[in-house]
Short mmCIF file of C-alpha atoms in Angstrom, two decimals:
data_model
loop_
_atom_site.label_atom_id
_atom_site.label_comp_id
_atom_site.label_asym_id
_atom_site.label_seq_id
_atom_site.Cartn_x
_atom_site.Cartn_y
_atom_site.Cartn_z
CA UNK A 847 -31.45 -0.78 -0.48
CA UNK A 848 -31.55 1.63 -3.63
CA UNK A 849 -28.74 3.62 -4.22
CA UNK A 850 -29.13 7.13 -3.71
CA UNK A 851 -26.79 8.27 -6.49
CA UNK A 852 -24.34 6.20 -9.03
CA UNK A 853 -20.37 6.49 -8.95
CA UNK A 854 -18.57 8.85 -11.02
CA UNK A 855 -15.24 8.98 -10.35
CA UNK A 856 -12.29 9.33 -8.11
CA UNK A 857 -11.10 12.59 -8.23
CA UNK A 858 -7.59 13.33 -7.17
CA UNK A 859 -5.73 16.91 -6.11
CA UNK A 860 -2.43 17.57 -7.81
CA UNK A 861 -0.12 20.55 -8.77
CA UNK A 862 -0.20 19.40 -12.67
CA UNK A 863 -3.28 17.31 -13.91
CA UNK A 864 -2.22 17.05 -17.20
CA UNK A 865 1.08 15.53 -15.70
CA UNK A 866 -0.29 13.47 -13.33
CA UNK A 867 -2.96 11.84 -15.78
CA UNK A 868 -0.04 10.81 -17.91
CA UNK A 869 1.39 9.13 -15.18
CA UNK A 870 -1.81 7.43 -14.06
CA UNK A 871 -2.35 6.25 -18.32
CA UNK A 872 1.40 4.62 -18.21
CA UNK A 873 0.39 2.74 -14.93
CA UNK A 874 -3.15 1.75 -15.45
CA UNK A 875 -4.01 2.43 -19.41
CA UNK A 876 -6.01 4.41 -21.10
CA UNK A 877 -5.87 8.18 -22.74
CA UNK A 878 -6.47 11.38 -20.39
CA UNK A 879 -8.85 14.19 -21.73
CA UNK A 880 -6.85 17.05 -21.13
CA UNK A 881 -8.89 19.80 -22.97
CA UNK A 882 -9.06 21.78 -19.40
CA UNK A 883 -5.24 22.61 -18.17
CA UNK A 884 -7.10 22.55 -14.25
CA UNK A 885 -9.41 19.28 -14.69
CA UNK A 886 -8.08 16.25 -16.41
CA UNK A 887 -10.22 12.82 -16.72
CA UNK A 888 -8.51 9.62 -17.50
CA UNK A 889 -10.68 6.62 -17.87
CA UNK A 890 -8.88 3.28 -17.51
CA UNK A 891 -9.99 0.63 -19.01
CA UNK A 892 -12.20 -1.74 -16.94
CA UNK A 893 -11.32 0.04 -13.95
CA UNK A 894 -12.74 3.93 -12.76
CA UNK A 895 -12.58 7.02 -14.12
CA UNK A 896 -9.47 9.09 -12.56
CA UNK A 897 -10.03 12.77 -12.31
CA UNK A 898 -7.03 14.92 -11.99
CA UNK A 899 -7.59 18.68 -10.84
CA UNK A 900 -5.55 21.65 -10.30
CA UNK A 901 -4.90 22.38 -6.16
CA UNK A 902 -3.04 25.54 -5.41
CA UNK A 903 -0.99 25.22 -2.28
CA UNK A 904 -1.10 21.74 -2.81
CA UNK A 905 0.76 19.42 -0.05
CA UNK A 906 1.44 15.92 -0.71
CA UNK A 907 0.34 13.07 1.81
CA UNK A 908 2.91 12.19 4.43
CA UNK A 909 3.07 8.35 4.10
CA UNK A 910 2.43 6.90 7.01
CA UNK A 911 1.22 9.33 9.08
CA UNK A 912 -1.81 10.04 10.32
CA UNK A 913 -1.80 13.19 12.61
CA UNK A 914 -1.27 15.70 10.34
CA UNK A 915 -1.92 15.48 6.60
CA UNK A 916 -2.64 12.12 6.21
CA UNK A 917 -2.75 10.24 3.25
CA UNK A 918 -6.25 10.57 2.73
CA UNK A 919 -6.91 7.72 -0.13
CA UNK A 920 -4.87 5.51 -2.21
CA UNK A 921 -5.19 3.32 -5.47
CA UNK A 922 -4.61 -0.07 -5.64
CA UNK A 923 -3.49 -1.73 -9.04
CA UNK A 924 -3.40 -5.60 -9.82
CA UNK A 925 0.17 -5.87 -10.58
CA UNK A 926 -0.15 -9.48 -11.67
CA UNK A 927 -0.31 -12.93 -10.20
CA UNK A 928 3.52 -13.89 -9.43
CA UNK A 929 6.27 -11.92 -7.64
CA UNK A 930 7.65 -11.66 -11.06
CA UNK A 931 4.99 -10.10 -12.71
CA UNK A 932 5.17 -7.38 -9.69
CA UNK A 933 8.72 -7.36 -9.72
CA UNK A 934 8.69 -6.06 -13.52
CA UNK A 935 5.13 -3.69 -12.96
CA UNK A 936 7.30 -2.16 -9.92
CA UNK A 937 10.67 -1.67 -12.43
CA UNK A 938 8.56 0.05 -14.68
CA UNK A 939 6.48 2.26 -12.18
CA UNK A 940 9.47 3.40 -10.68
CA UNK A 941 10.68 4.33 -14.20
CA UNK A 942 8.19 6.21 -14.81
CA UNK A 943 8.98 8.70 -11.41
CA UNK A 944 7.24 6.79 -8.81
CA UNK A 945 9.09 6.12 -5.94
CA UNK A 946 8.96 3.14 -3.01
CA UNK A 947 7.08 4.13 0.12
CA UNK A 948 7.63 0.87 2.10
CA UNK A 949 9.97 -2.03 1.38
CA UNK A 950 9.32 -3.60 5.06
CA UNK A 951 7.89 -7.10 4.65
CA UNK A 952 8.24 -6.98 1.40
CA UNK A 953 8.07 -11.04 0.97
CA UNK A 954 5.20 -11.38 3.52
CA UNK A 955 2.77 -8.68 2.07
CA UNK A 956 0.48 -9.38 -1.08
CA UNK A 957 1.16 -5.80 -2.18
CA UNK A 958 3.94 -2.92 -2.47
CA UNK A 959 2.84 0.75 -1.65
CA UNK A 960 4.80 2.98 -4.01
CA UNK A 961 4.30 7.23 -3.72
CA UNK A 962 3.24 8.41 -7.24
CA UNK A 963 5.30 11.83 -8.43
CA UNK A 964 3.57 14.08 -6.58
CA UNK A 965 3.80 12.25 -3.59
CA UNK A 966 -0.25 10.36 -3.56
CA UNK A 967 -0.01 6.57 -2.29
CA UNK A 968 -0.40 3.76 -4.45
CA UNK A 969 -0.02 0.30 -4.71
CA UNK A 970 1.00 -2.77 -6.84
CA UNK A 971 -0.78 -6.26 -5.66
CA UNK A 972 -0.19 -9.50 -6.30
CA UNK A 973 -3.71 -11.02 -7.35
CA UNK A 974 -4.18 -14.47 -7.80
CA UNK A 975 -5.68 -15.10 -11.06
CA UNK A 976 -8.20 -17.66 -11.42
#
């Protein structure tokens, strides 16, 4: 089946783009275009382009709910291949003003689902390397 259009981008609602993009470069790479202070694209390398735009009013996600303002998406980011590898991508995620959403079964789980600083879901997984 043909497509009927290609992919552009993920494009996420925020308070601050440019802030947000910066985040989003320090997790994943890459440099955000912030020419617009409402619409900021971040490309990362080898992965999607990120679009960051300006929501008045806005309300973050409430992680894990699902009756009222759910979380709507989330991003997941190979964090490496050994709990060590995730263990150091999580110290520095959480330096940079994420926060942890779920420690529960953290050993048993092949990922960790962190809240980035405006409060969107995202997670670091464990991906065997091969």
């Amino acid at each position: 089946m043909s497509a009927v259009a290609r992919f552009r981008s993920v494009v996420v609602d925020c308070p601050d783009p440019r802030e947000l993009a910066r985040f989003y470069a320090q997790v994943g790479g890459g440099t955000p275009e912030d020419d617009d202070p409402d619409w900021v694209v971040l490309r990362i390398p080898g992965g999607p382009r990120l679009a960051f735009q300006r929501s008045p009013g806005y309300s973050p996600p409430e992680w894990p709910r699902s009756d009222r303002n759910a979380q709507q998406f989330h991003l997941d980011f190979d964090g490496g291949s050994t709990w060590e590898e995730i263990d150091a991508a999580e110290e520095r995620v959480l330096a940079l003003g994420a926060r942890v959403l779920d420690k529960e079964d953290y050993e048993k789980k092949d990922f960790r689902v962190y809240a980035d600083p405006v409060g969107h879901p995202f997670c670091l997984c464990r991906i065997e390397h091969g």
